[in-house]
Short mmCIF file of C-alpha atoms and ligand atoms in Angstrom, two decimals:
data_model
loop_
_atom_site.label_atom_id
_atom_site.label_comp_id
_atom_site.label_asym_id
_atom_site.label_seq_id
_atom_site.Cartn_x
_atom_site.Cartn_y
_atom_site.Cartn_z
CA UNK A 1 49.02 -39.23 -10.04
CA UNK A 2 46.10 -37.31 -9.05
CA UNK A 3 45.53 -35.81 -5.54
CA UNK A 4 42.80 -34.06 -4.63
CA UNK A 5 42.25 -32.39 -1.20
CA UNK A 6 38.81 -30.43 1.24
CA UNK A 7 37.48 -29.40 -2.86
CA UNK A 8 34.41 -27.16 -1.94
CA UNK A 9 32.26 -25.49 -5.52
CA UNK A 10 29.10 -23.77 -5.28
CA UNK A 11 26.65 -22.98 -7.75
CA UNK A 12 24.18 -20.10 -7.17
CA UNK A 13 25.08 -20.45 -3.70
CA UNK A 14 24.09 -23.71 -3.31
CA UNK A 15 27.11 -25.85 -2.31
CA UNK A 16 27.56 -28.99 -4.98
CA UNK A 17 31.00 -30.17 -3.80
CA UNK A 18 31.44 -29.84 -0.01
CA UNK A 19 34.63 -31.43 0.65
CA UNK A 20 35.97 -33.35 -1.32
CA UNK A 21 38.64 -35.57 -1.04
CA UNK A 22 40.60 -38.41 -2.91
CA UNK A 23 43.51 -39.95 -4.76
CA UNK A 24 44.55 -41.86 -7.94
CA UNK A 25 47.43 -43.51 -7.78
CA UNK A 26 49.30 -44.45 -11.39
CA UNK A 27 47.92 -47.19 -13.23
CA UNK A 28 44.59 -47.02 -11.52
CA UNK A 29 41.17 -47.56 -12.72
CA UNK A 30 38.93 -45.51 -10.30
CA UNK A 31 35.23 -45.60 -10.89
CA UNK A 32 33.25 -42.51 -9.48
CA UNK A 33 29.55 -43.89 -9.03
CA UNK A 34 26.30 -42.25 -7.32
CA UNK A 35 22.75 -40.81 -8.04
CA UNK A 36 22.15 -38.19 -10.91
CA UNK A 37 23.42 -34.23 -9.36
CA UNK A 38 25.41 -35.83 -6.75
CA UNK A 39 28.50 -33.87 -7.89
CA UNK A 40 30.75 -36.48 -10.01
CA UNK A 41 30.83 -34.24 -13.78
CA UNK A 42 31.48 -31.27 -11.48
CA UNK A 43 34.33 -32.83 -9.83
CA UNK A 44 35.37 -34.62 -12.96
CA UNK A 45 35.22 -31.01 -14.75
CA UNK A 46 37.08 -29.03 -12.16
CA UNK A 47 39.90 -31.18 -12.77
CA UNK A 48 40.48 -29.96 -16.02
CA UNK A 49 39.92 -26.88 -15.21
CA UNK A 50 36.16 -26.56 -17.47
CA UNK A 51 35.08 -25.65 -13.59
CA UNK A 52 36.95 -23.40 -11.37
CA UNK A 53 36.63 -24.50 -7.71
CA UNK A 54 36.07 -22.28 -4.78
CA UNK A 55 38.40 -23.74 -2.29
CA UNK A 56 40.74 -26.68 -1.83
CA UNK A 57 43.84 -28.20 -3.94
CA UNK A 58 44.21 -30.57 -6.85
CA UNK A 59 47.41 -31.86 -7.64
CA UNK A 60 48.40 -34.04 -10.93
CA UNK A 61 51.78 -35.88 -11.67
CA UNK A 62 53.32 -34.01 -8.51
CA UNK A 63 52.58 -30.06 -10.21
CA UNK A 64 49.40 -28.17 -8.53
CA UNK A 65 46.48 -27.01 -10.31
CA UNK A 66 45.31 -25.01 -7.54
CA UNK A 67 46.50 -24.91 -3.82
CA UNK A 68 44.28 -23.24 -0.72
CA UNK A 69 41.95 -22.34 -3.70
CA UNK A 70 44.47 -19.98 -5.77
CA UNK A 71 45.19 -20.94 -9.33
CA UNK A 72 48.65 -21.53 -10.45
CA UNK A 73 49.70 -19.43 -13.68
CA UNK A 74 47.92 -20.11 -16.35
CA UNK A 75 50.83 -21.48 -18.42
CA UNK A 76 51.07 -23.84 -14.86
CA UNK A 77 47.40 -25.01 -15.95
CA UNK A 78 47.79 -25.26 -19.29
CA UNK A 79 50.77 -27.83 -18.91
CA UNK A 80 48.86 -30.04 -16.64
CA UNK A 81 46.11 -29.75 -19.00
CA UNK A 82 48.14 -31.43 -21.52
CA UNK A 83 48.98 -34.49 -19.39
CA UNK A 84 45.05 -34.95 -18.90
CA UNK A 85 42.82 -36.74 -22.15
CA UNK A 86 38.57 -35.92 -21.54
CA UNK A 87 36.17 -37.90 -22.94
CA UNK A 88 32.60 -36.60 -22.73
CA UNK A 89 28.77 -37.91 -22.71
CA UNK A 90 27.64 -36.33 -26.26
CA UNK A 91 31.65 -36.79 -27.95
CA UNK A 92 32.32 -33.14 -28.62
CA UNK A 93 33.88 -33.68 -31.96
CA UNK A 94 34.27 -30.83 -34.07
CA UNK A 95 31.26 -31.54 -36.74
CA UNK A 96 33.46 -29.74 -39.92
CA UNK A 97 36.33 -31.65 -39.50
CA UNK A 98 36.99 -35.26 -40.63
CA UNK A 99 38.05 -38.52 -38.14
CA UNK A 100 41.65 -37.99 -38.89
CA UNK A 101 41.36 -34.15 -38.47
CA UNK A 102 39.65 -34.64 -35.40
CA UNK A 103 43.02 -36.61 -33.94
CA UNK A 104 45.43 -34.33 -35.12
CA UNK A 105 43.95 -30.54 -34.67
CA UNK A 106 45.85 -30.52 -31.48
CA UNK A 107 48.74 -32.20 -31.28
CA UNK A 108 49.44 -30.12 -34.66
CA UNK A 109 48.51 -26.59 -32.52
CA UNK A 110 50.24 -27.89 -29.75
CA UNK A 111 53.43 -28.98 -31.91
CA UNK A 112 53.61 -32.23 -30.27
CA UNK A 113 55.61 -33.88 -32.86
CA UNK A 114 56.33 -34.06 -36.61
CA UNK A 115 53.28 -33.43 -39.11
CA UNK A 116 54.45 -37.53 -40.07
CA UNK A 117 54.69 -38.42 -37.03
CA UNK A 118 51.21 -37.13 -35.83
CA UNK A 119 49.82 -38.52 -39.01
CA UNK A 120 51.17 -41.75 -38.02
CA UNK A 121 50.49 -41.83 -34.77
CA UNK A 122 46.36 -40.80 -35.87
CA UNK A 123 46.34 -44.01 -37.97
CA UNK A 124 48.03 -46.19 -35.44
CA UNK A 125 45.06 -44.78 -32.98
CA UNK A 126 42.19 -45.27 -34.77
CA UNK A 127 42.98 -48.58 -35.88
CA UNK A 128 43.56 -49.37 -32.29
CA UNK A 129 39.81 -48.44 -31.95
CA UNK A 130 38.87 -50.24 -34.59
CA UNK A 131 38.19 -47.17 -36.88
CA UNK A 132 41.18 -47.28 -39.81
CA UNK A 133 38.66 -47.24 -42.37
CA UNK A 134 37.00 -44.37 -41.23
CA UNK A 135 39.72 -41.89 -41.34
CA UNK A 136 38.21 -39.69 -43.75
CA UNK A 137 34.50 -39.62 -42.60
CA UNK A 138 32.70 -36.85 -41.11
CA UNK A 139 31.32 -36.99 -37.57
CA UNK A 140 27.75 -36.98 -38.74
CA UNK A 141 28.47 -40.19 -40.90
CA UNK A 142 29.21 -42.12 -37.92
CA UNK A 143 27.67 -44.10 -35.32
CA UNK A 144 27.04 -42.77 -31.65
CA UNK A 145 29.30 -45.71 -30.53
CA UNK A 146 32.12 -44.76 -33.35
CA UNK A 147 32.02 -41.11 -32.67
CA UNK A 148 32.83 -41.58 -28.57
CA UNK A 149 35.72 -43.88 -29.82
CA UNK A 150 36.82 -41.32 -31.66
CA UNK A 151 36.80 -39.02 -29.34
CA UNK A 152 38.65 -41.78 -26.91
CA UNK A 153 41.61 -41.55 -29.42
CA UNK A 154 41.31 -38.09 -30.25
CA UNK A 155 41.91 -37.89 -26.54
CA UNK A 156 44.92 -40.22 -26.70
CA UNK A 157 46.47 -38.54 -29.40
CA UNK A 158 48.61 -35.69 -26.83
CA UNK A 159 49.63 -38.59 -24.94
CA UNK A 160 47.98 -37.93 -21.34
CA UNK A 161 48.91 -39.31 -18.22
CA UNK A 162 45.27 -39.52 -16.90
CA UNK A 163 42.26 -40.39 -18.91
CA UNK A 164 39.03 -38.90 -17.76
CA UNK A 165 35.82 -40.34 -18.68
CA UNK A 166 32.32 -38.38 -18.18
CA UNK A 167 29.50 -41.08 -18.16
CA UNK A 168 31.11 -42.05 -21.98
CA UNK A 169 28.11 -44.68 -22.96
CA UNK A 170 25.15 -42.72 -21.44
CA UNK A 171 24.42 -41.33 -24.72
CA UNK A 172 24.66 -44.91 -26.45
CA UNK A 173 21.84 -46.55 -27.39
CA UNK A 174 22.49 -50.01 -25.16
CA UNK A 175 23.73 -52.31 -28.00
CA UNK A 176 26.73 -49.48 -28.98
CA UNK A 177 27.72 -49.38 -25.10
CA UNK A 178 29.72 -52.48 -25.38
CA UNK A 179 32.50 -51.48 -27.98
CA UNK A 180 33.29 -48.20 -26.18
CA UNK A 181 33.43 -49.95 -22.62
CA UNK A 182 35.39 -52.74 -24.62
CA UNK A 183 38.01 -49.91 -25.37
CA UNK A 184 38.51 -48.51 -22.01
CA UNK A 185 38.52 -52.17 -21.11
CA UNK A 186 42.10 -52.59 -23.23
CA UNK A 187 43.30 -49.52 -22.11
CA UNK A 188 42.62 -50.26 -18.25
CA UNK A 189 44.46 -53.26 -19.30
CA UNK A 190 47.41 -51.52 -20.52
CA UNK A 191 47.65 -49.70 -17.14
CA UNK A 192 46.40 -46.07 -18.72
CA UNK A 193 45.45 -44.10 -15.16
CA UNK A 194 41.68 -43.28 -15.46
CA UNK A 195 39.03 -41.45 -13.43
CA UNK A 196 35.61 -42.84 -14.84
CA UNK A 197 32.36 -41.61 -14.41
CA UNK A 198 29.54 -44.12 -14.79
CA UNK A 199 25.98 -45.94 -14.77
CA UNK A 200 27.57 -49.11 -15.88
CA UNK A 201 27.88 -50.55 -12.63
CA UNK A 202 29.11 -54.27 -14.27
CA UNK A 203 31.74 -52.09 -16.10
CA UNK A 204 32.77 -50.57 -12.85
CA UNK A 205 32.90 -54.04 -10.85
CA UNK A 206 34.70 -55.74 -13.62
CA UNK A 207 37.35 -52.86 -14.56
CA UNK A 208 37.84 -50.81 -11.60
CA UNK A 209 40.45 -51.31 -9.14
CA UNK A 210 38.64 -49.05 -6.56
CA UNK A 211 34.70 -47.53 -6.69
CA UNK A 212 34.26 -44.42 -4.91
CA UNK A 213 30.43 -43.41 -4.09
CA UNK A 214 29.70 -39.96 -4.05
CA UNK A 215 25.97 -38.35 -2.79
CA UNK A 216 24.97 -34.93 -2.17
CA UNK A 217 28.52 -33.57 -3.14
CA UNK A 218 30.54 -35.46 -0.53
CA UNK A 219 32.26 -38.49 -0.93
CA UNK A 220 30.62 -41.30 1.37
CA UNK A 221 32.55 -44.59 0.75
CA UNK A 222 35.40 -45.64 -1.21
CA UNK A 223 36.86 -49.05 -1.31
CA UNK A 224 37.44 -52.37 -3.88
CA UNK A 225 34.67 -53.14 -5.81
CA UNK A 226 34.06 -56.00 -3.92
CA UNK A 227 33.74 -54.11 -0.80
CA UNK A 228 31.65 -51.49 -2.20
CA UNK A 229 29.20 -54.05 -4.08
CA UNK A 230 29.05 -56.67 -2.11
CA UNK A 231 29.23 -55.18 1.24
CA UNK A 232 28.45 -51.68 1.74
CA UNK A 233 28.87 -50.07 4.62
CA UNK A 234 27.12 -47.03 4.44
CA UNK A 235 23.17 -46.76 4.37
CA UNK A 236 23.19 -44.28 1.15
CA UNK A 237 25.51 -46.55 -0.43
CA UNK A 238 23.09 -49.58 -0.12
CA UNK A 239 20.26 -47.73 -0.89
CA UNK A 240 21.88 -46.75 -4.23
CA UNK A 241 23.17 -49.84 -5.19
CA UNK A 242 19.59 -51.25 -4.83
CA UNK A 243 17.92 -48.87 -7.20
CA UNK A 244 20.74 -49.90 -9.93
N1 LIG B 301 26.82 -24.70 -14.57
C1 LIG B 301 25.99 -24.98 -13.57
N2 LIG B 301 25.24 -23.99 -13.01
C2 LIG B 301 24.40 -24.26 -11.96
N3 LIG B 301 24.26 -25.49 -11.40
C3 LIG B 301 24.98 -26.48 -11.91
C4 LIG B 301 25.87 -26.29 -13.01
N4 LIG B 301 26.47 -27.48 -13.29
C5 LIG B 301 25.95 -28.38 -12.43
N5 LIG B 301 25.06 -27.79 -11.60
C6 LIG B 301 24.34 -28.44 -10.48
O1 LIG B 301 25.28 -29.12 -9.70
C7 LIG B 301 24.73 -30.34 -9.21
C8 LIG B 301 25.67 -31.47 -9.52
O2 LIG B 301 25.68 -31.68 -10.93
P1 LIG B 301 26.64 -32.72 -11.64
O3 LIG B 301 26.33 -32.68 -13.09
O4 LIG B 301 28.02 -32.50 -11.20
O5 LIG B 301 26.09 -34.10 -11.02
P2 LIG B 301 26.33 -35.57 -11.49
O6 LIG B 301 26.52 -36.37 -10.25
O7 LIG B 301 27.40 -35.62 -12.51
O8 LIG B 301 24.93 -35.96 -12.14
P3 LIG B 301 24.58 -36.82 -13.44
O9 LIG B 301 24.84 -38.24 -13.09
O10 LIG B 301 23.12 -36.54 -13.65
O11 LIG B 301 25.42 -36.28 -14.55
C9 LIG B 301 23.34 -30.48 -9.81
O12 LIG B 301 22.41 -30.06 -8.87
C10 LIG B 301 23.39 -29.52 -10.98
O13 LIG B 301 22.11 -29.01 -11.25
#
């Protein structure tokens, strides 16, 4: 589903992902763990293309993104954009529209489907995340926990292929964490493909079908979660896992 192959970025000069390299297969639940600036939004960000990369290929659902470092066309990026849902630390709703509004703004744009059939498929979503009696609400009326599962089914909503998650509870207080992780718990178990970023290392060892550590912008060990947290083989792995 997702391959991604020698990814270099710099910023300022300063290289921040130095070779990266890694796959997703379909109906995987990969969680990308490691210390704060180690790379993982910038990686998670290039793949969407909210970062341009200086070198190296990214391919998703067998179409490239970008190959030896050149760009495809931009309607080429824009249709792999489509197959890829985002969900962010601070939710990124728009603030003047309402819950429902928020699902359906693009799927409408994009002409996914019927103005019914979007409306339909809105209500479906939110009561999925347990938010069908908070169609009409504003943003600001919400909860930090309600707002990221909105954005979780706003994301939904153009059907994508690959869910990304950027550290999605980080801006929770600790007792909202639980009904977003419980979310991307039922859609891990409904085989949705997802890249997620994360703290929560219980989430990761409970959801996860593989943990990939990343330090310094390179990747140093990937493997099950029971390899990576209960016997890691690399030094800057171990040290990590103790300060969590
Ligand atoms: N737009 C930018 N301009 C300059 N430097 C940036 C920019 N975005 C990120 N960086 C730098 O790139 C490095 C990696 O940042 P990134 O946010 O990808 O790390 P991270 O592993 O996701 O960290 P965290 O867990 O704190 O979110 C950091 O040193 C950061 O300061």
């Amino acid at each position: 589903m997702l391959r991604v192959e020698n990814v270099k970025k710099s910023f300022d000069g300063e290289l921040i992902l130095k070779n990266i390299r890694f796959t997703v297969n379909k109906n995987e639940v990969v969680a990308l763990i490691g210390p704060s600036g180690s790379g993982k939004s910038t990686m998670l960000r290039s793949l969407v293309h909210l970062e341009t990369i200086d070198d190296g290929e990214i391919y998703i659902d067998g179409e490239y993104m970008v190959k030896n470092g050149k760009y495809g066309k931009p309607q080429q990026i824009r249709n792999i954009q489509r197959k890829l849902g985002m969900v962010f630390q601070h939710f990124n709703l728009f603030p003047h529209l309402t819950v429902r509004k928020n699902l359906e703004l693009a799927p409408k744009l994009a002409k996914l489907d019927t103005d019914e059939a979007i409306s339909q498929r809105s209500e479906q979503l939110l009561e999925k995340v347990g938010l069908g009696n908070r169609m009409d609400a504003y943003p600001s009326k919400l909860s930090g926990g309600q707002k990221q599962r909105v954005a979780i089914a706003r994301a939904l909503m153009m059907k994508p292929k690959l869910m990304l998650f950027d550290e999605p509870t980080s801006a929770l207080d600790p007792e909202l964490t639980g009904e977003v992780l419980s979310v991307m718990k039922e859609l891990a178990a409904e085989q949705m493909t997802m890249v997620v970023v994360t703290h929560e290392m219980a989430f990761a060892k409970e959801v996860a079908d593989r943990i990939i550590f990343m330090d310094r912008g390179e990747i140093v060990e990937e493997g099950t979660p029971d390899e990576i947290f209960q016997n890691p083989q690399n030094e800057r792995t171990k040290a990590f896992l103790k300060r969590m």
